[in-house]
Short mmCIF file of C-alpha atoms in Angstrom, two decimals:
data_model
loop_
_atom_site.label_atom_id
_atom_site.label_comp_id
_atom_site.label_asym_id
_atom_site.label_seq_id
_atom_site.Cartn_x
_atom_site.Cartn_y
_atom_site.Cartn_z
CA UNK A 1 -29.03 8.44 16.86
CA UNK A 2 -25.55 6.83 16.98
CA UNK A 3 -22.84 9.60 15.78
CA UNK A 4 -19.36 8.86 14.72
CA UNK A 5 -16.43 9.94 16.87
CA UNK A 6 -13.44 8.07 15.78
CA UNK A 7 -10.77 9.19 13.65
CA UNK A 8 -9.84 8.23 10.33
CA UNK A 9 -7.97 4.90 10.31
CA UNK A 10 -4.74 5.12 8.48
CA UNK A 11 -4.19 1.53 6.83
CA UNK A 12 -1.24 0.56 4.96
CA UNK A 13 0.20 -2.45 3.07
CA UNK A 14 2.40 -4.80 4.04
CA UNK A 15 4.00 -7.35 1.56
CA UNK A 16 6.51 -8.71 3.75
CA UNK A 17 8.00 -8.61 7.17
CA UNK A 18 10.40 -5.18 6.23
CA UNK A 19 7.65 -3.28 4.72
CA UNK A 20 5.30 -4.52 7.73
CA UNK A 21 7.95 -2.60 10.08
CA UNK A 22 7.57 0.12 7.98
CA UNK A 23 4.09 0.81 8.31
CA UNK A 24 4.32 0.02 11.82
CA UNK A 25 7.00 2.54 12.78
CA UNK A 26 5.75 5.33 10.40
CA UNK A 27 2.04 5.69 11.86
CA UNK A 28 -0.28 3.04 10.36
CA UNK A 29 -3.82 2.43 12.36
CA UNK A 30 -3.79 -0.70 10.61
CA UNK A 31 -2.10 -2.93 7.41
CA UNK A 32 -3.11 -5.55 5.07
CA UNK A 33 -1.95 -8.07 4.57
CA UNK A 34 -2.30 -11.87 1.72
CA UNK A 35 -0.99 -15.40 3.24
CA UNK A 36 -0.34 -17.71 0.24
CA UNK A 37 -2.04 -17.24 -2.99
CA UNK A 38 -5.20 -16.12 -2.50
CA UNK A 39 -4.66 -12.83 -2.60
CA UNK A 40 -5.21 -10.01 -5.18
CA UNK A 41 -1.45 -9.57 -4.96
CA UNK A 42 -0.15 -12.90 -5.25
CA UNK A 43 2.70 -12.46 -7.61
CA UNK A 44 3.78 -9.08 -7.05
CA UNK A 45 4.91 -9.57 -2.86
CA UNK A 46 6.53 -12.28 -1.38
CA UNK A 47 3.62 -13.23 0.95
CA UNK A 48 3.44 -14.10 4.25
CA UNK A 49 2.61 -18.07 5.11
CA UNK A 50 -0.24 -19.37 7.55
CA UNK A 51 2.83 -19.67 10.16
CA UNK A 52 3.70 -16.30 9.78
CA UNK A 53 0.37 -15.08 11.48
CA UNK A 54 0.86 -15.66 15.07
CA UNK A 55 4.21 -13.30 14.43
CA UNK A 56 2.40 -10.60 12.28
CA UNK A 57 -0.51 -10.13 15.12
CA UNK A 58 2.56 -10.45 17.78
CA UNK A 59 4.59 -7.39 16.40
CA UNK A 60 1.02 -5.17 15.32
CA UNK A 61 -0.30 -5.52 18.82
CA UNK A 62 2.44 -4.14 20.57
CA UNK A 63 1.91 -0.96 18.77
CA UNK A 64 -2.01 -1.30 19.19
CA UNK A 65 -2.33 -1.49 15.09
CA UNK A 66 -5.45 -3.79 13.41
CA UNK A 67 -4.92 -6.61 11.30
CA UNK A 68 -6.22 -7.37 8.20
CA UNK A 69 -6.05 -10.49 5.99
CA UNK A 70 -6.79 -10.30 2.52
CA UNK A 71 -8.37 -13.09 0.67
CA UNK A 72 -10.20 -11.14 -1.92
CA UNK A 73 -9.34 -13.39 -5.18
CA UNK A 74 -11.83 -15.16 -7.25
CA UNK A 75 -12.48 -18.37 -5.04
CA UNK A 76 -12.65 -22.51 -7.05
CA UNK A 77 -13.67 -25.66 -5.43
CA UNK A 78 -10.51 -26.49 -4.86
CA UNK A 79 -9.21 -23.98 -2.70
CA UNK A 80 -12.38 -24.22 -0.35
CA UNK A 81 -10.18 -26.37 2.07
CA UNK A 82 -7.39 -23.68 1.70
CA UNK A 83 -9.72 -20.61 2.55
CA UNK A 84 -10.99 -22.90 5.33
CA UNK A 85 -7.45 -23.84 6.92
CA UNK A 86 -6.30 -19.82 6.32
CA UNK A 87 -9.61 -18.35 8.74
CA UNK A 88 -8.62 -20.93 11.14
CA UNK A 89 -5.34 -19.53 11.05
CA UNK A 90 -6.42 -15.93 11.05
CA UNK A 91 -8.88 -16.66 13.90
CA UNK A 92 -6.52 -18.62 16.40
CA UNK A 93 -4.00 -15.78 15.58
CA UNK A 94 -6.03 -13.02 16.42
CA UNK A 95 -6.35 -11.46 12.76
CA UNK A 96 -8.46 -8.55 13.63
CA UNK A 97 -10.84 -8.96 9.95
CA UNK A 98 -10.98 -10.68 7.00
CA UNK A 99 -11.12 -8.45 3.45
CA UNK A 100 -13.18 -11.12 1.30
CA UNK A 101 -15.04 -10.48 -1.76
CA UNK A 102 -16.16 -14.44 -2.82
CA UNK A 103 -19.51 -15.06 -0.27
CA UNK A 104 -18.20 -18.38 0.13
CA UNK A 105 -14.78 -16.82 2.36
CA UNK A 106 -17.93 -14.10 3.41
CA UNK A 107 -19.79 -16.93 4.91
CA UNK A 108 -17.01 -19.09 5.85
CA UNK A 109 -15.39 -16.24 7.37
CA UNK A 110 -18.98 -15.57 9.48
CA UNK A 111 -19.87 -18.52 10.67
CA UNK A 112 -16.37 -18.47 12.54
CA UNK A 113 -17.33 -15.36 13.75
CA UNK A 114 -14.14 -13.40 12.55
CA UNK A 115 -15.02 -9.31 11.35
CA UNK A 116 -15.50 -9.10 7.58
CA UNK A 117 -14.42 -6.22 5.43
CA UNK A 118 -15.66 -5.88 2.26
CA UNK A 119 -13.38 -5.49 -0.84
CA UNK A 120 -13.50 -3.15 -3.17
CA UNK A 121 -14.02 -6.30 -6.12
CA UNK A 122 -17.84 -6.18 -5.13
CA UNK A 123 -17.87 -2.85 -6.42
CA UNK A 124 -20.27 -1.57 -4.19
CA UNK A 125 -21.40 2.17 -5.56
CA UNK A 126 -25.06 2.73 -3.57
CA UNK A 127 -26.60 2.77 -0.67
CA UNK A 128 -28.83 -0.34 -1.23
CA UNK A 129 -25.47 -2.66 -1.40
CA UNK A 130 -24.16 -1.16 1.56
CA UNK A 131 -27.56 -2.40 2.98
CA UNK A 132 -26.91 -5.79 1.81
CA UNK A 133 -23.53 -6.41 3.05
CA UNK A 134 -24.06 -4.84 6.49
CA UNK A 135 -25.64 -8.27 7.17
CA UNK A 136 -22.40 -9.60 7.14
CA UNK A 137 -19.59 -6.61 7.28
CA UNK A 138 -18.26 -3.84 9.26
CA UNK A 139 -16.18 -2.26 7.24
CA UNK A 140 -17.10 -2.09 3.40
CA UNK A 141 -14.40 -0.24 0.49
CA UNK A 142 -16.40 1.32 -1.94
CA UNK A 143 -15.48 0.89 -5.48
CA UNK A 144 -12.57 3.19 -6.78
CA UNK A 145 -14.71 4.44 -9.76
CA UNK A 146 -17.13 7.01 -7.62
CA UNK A 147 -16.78 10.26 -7.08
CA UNK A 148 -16.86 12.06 -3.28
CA UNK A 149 -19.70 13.89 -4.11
CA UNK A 150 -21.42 9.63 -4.27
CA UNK A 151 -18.95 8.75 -1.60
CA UNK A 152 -20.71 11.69 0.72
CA UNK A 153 -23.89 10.81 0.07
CA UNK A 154 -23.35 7.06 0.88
CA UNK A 155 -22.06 8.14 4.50
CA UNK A 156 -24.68 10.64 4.71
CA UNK A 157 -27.49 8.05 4.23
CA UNK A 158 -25.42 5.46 6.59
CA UNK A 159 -25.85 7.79 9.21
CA UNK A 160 -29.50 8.86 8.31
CA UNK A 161 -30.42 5.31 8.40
CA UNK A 162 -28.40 4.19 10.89
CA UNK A 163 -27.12 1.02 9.02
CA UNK A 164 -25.30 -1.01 11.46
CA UNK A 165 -22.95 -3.98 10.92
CA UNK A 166 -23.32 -7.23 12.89
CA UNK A 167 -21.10 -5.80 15.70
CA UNK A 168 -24.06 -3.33 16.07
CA UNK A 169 -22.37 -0.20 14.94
CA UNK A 170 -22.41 1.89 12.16
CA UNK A 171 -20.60 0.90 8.70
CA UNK A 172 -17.55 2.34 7.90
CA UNK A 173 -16.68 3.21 4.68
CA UNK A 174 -13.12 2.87 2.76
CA UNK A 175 -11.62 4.41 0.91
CA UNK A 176 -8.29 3.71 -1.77
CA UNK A 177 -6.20 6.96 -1.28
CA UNK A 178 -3.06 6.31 -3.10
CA UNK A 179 -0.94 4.28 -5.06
CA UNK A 180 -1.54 2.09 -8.34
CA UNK A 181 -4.78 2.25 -10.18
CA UNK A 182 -6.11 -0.25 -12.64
CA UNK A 183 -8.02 0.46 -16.07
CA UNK A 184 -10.39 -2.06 -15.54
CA UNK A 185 -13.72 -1.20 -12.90
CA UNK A 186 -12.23 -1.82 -9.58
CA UNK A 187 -9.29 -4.38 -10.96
CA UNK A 188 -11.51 -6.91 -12.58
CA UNK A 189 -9.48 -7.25 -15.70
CA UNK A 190 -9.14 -10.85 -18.09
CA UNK A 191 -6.01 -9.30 -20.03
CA UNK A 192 -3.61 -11.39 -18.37
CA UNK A 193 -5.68 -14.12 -18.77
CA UNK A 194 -6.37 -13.45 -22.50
CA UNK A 195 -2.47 -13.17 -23.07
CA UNK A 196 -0.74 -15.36 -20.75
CA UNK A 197 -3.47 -17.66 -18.95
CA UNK A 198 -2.42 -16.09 -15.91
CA UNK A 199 -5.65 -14.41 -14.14
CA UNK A 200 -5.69 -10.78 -12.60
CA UNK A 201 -8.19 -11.84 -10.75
CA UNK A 202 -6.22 -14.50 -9.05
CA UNK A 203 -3.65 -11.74 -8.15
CA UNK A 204 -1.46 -13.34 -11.14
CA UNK A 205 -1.75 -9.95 -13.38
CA UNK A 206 1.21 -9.95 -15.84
CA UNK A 207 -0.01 -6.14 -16.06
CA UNK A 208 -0.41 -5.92 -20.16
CA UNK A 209 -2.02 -2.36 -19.68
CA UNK A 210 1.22 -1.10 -18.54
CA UNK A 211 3.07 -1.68 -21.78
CA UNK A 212 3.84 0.74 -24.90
CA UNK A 213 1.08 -0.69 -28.06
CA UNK A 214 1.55 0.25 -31.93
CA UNK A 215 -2.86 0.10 -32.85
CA UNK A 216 -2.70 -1.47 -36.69
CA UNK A 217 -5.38 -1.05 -39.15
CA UNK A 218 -6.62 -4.57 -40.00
CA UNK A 219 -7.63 -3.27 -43.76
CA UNK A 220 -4.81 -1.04 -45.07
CA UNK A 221 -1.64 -2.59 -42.29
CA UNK A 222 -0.96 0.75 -41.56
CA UNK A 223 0.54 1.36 -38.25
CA UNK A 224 0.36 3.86 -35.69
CA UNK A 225 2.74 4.10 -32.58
CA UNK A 226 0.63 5.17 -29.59
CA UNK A 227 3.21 8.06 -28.69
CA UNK A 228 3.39 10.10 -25.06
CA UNK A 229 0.79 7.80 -23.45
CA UNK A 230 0.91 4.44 -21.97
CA UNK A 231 -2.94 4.57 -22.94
CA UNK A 232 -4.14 1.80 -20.28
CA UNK A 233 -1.81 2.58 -17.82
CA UNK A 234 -3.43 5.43 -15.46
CA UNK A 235 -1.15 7.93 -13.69
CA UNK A 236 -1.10 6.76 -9.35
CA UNK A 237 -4.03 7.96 -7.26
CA UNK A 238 -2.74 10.61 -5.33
CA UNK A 239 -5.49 12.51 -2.33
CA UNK A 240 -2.87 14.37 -0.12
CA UNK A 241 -3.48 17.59 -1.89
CA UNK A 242 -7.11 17.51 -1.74
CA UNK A 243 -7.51 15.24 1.72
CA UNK A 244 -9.53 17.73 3.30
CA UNK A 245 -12.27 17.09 1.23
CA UNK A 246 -11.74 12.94 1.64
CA UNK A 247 -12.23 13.43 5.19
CA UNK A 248 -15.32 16.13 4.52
CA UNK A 249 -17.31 12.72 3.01
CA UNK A 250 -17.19 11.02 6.24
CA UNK A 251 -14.35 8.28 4.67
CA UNK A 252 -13.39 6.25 7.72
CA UNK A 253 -10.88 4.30 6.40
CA UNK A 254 -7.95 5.66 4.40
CA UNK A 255 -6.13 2.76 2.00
CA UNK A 256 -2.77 2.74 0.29
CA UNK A 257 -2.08 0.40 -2.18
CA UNK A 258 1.04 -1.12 -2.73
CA UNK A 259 1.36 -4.60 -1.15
CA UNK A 260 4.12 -5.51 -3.53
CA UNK A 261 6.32 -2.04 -3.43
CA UNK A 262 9.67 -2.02 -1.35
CA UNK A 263 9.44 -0.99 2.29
CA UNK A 264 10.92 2.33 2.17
CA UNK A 265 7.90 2.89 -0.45
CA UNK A 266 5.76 1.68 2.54
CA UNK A 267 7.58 4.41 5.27
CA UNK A 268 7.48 7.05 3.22
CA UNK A 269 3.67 7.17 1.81
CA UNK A 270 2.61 6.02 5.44
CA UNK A 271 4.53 8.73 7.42
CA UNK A 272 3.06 11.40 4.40
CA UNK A 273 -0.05 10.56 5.08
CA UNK A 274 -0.37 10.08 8.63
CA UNK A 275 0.69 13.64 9.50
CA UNK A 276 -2.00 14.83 6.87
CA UNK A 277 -4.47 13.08 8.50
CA UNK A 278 -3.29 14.50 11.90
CA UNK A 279 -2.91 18.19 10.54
CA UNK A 280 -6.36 18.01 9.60
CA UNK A 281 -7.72 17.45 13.11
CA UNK A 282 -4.99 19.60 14.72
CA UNK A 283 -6.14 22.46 11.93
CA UNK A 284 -2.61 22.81 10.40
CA UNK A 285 -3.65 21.26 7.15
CA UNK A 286 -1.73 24.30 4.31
CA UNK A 287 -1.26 24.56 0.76
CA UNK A 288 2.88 24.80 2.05
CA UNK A 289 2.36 21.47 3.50
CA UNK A 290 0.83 19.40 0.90
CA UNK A 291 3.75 21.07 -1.45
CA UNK A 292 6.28 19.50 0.93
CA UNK A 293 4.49 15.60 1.13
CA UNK A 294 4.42 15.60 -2.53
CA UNK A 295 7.76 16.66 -2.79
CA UNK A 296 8.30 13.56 -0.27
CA UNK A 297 5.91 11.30 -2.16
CA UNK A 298 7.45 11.64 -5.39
CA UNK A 299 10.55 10.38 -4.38
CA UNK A 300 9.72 6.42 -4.09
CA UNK A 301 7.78 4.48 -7.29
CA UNK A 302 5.01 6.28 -8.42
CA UNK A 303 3.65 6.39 -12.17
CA UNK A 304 3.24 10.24 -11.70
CA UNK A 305 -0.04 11.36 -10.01
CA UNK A 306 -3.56 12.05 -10.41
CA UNK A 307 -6.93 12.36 -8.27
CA UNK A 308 -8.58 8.97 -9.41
CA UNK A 309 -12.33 9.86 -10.20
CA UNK A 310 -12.96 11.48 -6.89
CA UNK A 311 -13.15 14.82 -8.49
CA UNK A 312 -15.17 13.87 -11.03
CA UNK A 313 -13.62 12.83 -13.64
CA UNK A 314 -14.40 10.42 -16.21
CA UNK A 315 -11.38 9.09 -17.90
CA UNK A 316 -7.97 8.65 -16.64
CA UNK A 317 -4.59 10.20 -17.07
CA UNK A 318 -2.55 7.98 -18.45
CA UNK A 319 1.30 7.51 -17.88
CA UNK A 320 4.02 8.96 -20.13
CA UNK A 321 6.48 6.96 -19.35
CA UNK A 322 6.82 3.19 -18.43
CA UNK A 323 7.77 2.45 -15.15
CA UNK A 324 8.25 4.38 -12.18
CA UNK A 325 8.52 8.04 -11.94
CA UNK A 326 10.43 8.38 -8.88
CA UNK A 327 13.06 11.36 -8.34
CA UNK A 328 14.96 9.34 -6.46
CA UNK A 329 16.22 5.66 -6.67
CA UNK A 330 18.22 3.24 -3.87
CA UNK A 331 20.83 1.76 -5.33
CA UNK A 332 22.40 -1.51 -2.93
CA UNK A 333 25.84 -1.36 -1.05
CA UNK A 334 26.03 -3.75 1.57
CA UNK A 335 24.68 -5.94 4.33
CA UNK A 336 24.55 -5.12 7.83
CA UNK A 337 27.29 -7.03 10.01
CA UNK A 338 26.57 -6.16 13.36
CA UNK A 339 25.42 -3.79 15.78
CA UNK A 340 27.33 -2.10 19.15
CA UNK A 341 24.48 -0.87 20.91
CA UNK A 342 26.70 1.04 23.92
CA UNK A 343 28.48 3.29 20.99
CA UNK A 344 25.27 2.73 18.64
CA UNK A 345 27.57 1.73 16.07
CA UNK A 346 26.47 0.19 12.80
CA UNK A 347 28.94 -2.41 11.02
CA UNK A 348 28.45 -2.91 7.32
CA UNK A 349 30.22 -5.08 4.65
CA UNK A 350 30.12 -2.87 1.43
CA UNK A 351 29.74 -5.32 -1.43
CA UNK A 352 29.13 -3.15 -4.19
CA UNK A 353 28.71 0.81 -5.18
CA UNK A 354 30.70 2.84 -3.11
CA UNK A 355 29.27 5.58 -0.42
CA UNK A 356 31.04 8.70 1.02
CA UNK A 357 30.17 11.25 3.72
CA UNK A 358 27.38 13.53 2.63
CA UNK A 359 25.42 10.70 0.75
CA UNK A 360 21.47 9.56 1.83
CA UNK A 361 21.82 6.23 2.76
CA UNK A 362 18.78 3.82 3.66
CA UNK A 363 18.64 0.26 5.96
CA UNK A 364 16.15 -1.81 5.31
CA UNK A 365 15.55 -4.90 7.17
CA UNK A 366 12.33 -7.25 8.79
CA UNK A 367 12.42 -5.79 12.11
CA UNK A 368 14.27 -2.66 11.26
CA UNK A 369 11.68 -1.64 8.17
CA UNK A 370 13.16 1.22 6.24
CA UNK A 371 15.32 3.64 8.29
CA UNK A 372 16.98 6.87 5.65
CA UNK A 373 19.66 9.24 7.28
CA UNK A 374 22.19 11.35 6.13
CA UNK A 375 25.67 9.72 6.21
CA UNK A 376 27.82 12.45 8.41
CA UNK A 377 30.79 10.54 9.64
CA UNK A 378 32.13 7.53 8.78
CA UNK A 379 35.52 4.27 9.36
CA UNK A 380 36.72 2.34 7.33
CA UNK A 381 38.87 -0.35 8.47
CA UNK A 382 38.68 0.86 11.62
CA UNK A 383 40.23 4.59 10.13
CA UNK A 384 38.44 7.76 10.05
CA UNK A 385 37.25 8.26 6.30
CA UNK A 386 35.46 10.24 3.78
CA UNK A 387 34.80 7.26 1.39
CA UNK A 388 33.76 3.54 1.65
CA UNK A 389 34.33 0.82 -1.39
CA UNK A 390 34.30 -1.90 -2.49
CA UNK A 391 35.24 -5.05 0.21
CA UNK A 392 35.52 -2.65 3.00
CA UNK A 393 34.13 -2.56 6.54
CA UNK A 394 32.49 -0.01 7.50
CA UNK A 395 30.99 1.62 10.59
CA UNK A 396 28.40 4.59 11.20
CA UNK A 397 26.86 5.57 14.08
CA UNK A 398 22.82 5.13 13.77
CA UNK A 399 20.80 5.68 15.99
CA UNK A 400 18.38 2.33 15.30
CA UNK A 401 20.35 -1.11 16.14
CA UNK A 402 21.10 -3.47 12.92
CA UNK A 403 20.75 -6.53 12.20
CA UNK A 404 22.91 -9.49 9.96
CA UNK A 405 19.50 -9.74 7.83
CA UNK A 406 19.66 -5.75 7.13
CA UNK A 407 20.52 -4.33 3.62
CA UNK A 408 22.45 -0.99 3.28
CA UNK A 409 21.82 1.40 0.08
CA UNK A 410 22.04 5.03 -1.08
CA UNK A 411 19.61 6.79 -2.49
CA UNK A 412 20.63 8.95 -5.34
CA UNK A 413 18.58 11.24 -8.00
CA UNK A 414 16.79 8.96 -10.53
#
């Protein structure tokens, strides 16, 4: 009987080249990725294009990380030519799998003989679907609505049965295990479509749910504000505190969402999570230690946190407040200049909020990703200097190299 040995893949999103960096250089097994529009997150990155590929499997091999393309969106007629054109891409790139949900990209996608993953839009929640799509798929996400106790007992009866995908080995399952969560049953949602003609499920969501509502009674007028909860808007999925129990159920695969959040969003959830994972297997895995990554994960966006339904529960928390939670916000400075890489001196422009010695500053860039340290020393027109404004130039010593595309912020309490 075949038995799994791997460890948990790590995968993280990547909305554009600086959060792709991110993932890279903070631990990712693998990201995901959407190329044009036909993608679940069409709206909320700025997406990579077909000629962006070659580069994106370029910069992921040299760190030995998997690629993944998603094209998970409800699929028309019309864009049958496009899905076609985008696997040709993905395959002459060297796209490791395809995420697809439509069977049209499924069967497109196999009879090019690229990997498919299955998305979690299928909402696949037994053991008989798994069956199904291991005809086609290696990799399937189950949908986000089942408990571990059902996610267990999936992986228990893939290995009982030994259901194999086409490559001849065993399914893997994955898993969402942070980030934003949707009211409706694994993101299939028609608000946006109801309200602005601009479909969710075409990764166009103009996210209704995560506004305030006043309910009015159609006979009488009267009006009720719906006070303290955003009631459609769930709190984030958070598992770091109870990941020891994800990784009990034989989850192969480890997701974070956020294809359209900033790239230091991307560093910091990746980095969290990968040395959970690892602390697991190395048996340092401590109460003291998830207090310290959710201390670290509640610094970028996050709608305040929650277990999702893996626990068992049936409804969600909702949000408080609109927006983002964060304890911490970046707030913009300057661009990167240029880079002396015998000193490892870092030239920036300041353009607009001042910094001074002791702040957190951040550099965010497409091949630097999202770099934080603390600012210790710093010139100013070429004079040593305990504050930077305004039309100055400034230099730090980093120890990264910059580049003229790079931004420069500080991160202050939110």
């Amino acid at each position: 009987m075949t038995k799994r040995m791997d460890r948990m893949e790590l995968m993280a999103p990547a909305g554009n080249f600086e959060s792709l960096q991110a993932a890279l250089e903070n631990g990712a097994d693998s990201v995901y990725f959407g190329v044009e529009q036909l993608n679940m997150r069409a709206r909320a990155s700025i997406n990579f294009t077909m000629d962006d590929l070659p580069e994106i499997v370029r910069k992921c091999e040299e760190k030995n990380v998997r690629t993944y393309l998603t094209l998970n969106t409800i699929i028309y007629d019309h864009d049958l030519s496009l899905i076609k054109a985008l696997l040709s891409a993905a395959k002459e790139a060297g796209v490791t799998a395809v995420i697809a949900s439509d069977q049209a990209v499924i069967a497109s996608a196999r009879s090019m003989g690229i990997d498919i993953h299955i998305s979690t839009q299928l909402n696949i929640t037994n053991i008989e679907t798994v069956k199904f799509y291991s005809l086609f798929a290696e990799t399937m996400v189950l949908s986000r609505e089942l408990s571990l106790r059902q996610v267990r007992k999936i992986t228990e009866q893939i290995e009982k049965e030994q259901i194999k995908g086409p490559s001849g080995e065993l399914v893997k399952i994955e898993i969402f295990g942070h980030g934003a969560l949707c009211m409706a049953v694994s993101g299939k949602c028609y608000l946006s479509l109801h309200s602005h003609n601009s479909s969710a499920n075409r990764g166009a969501c103009k996210q209704n749910c995560r506004k305030k509502y006043t309910v009015i009674d159609q006979e009488s007028g009267f009006e009720i504000e719906i006070d303290n909860e955003y009631m459609m808007s769930p709190k984030d999925l958070c598992t770091i505190n109870f990941l020891d129990e994800v990784m009990e159920a034989g989850v192969q695969v480890l997701k974070i969402e956020g294809r359209g959040r900033a790239p230091e969003y991307v560093a910091t959830v990746t980095k969290a999570y990968r040395e959970a994972i690892d602390s697991w297997y190395d048996g340092t895995y401590s109460e003291e230690k998830v207090e310290e990554w959710m201390e670290r994960l509640s610094t970028v966006y996050n709608r305040g946190f929650w277990s999702g339904y893996y626990l068992g529960q049936k409804m969600g928390e909702w949000s408080k407040t609109s927006g983002s939670q964060a304890t911490q916000k970046k707030v913009y400075v300057g661009k990167g200049m240029h880079y002396f890489p015998k000193a490892g001196i870092a030239e920036f422009q300041i353009e607009a909020y001042d910094i001074k010695v002791g702040d957190k500053i951040l550099v965010t860039g497409p091949t630097t990703g999202a770099k934080e340290i603390s600012l210790e020393e710093m010139y100013v027109n070429d004079q040593l200097s305990e504050k930077a404004t305004k039309g100055d130039s400034c230099t730090i010593k980093l120890p990264f190299r910059i580049r003229l595309s790079d931004k420069l912020y500080k991160l202050v309490e939110a």
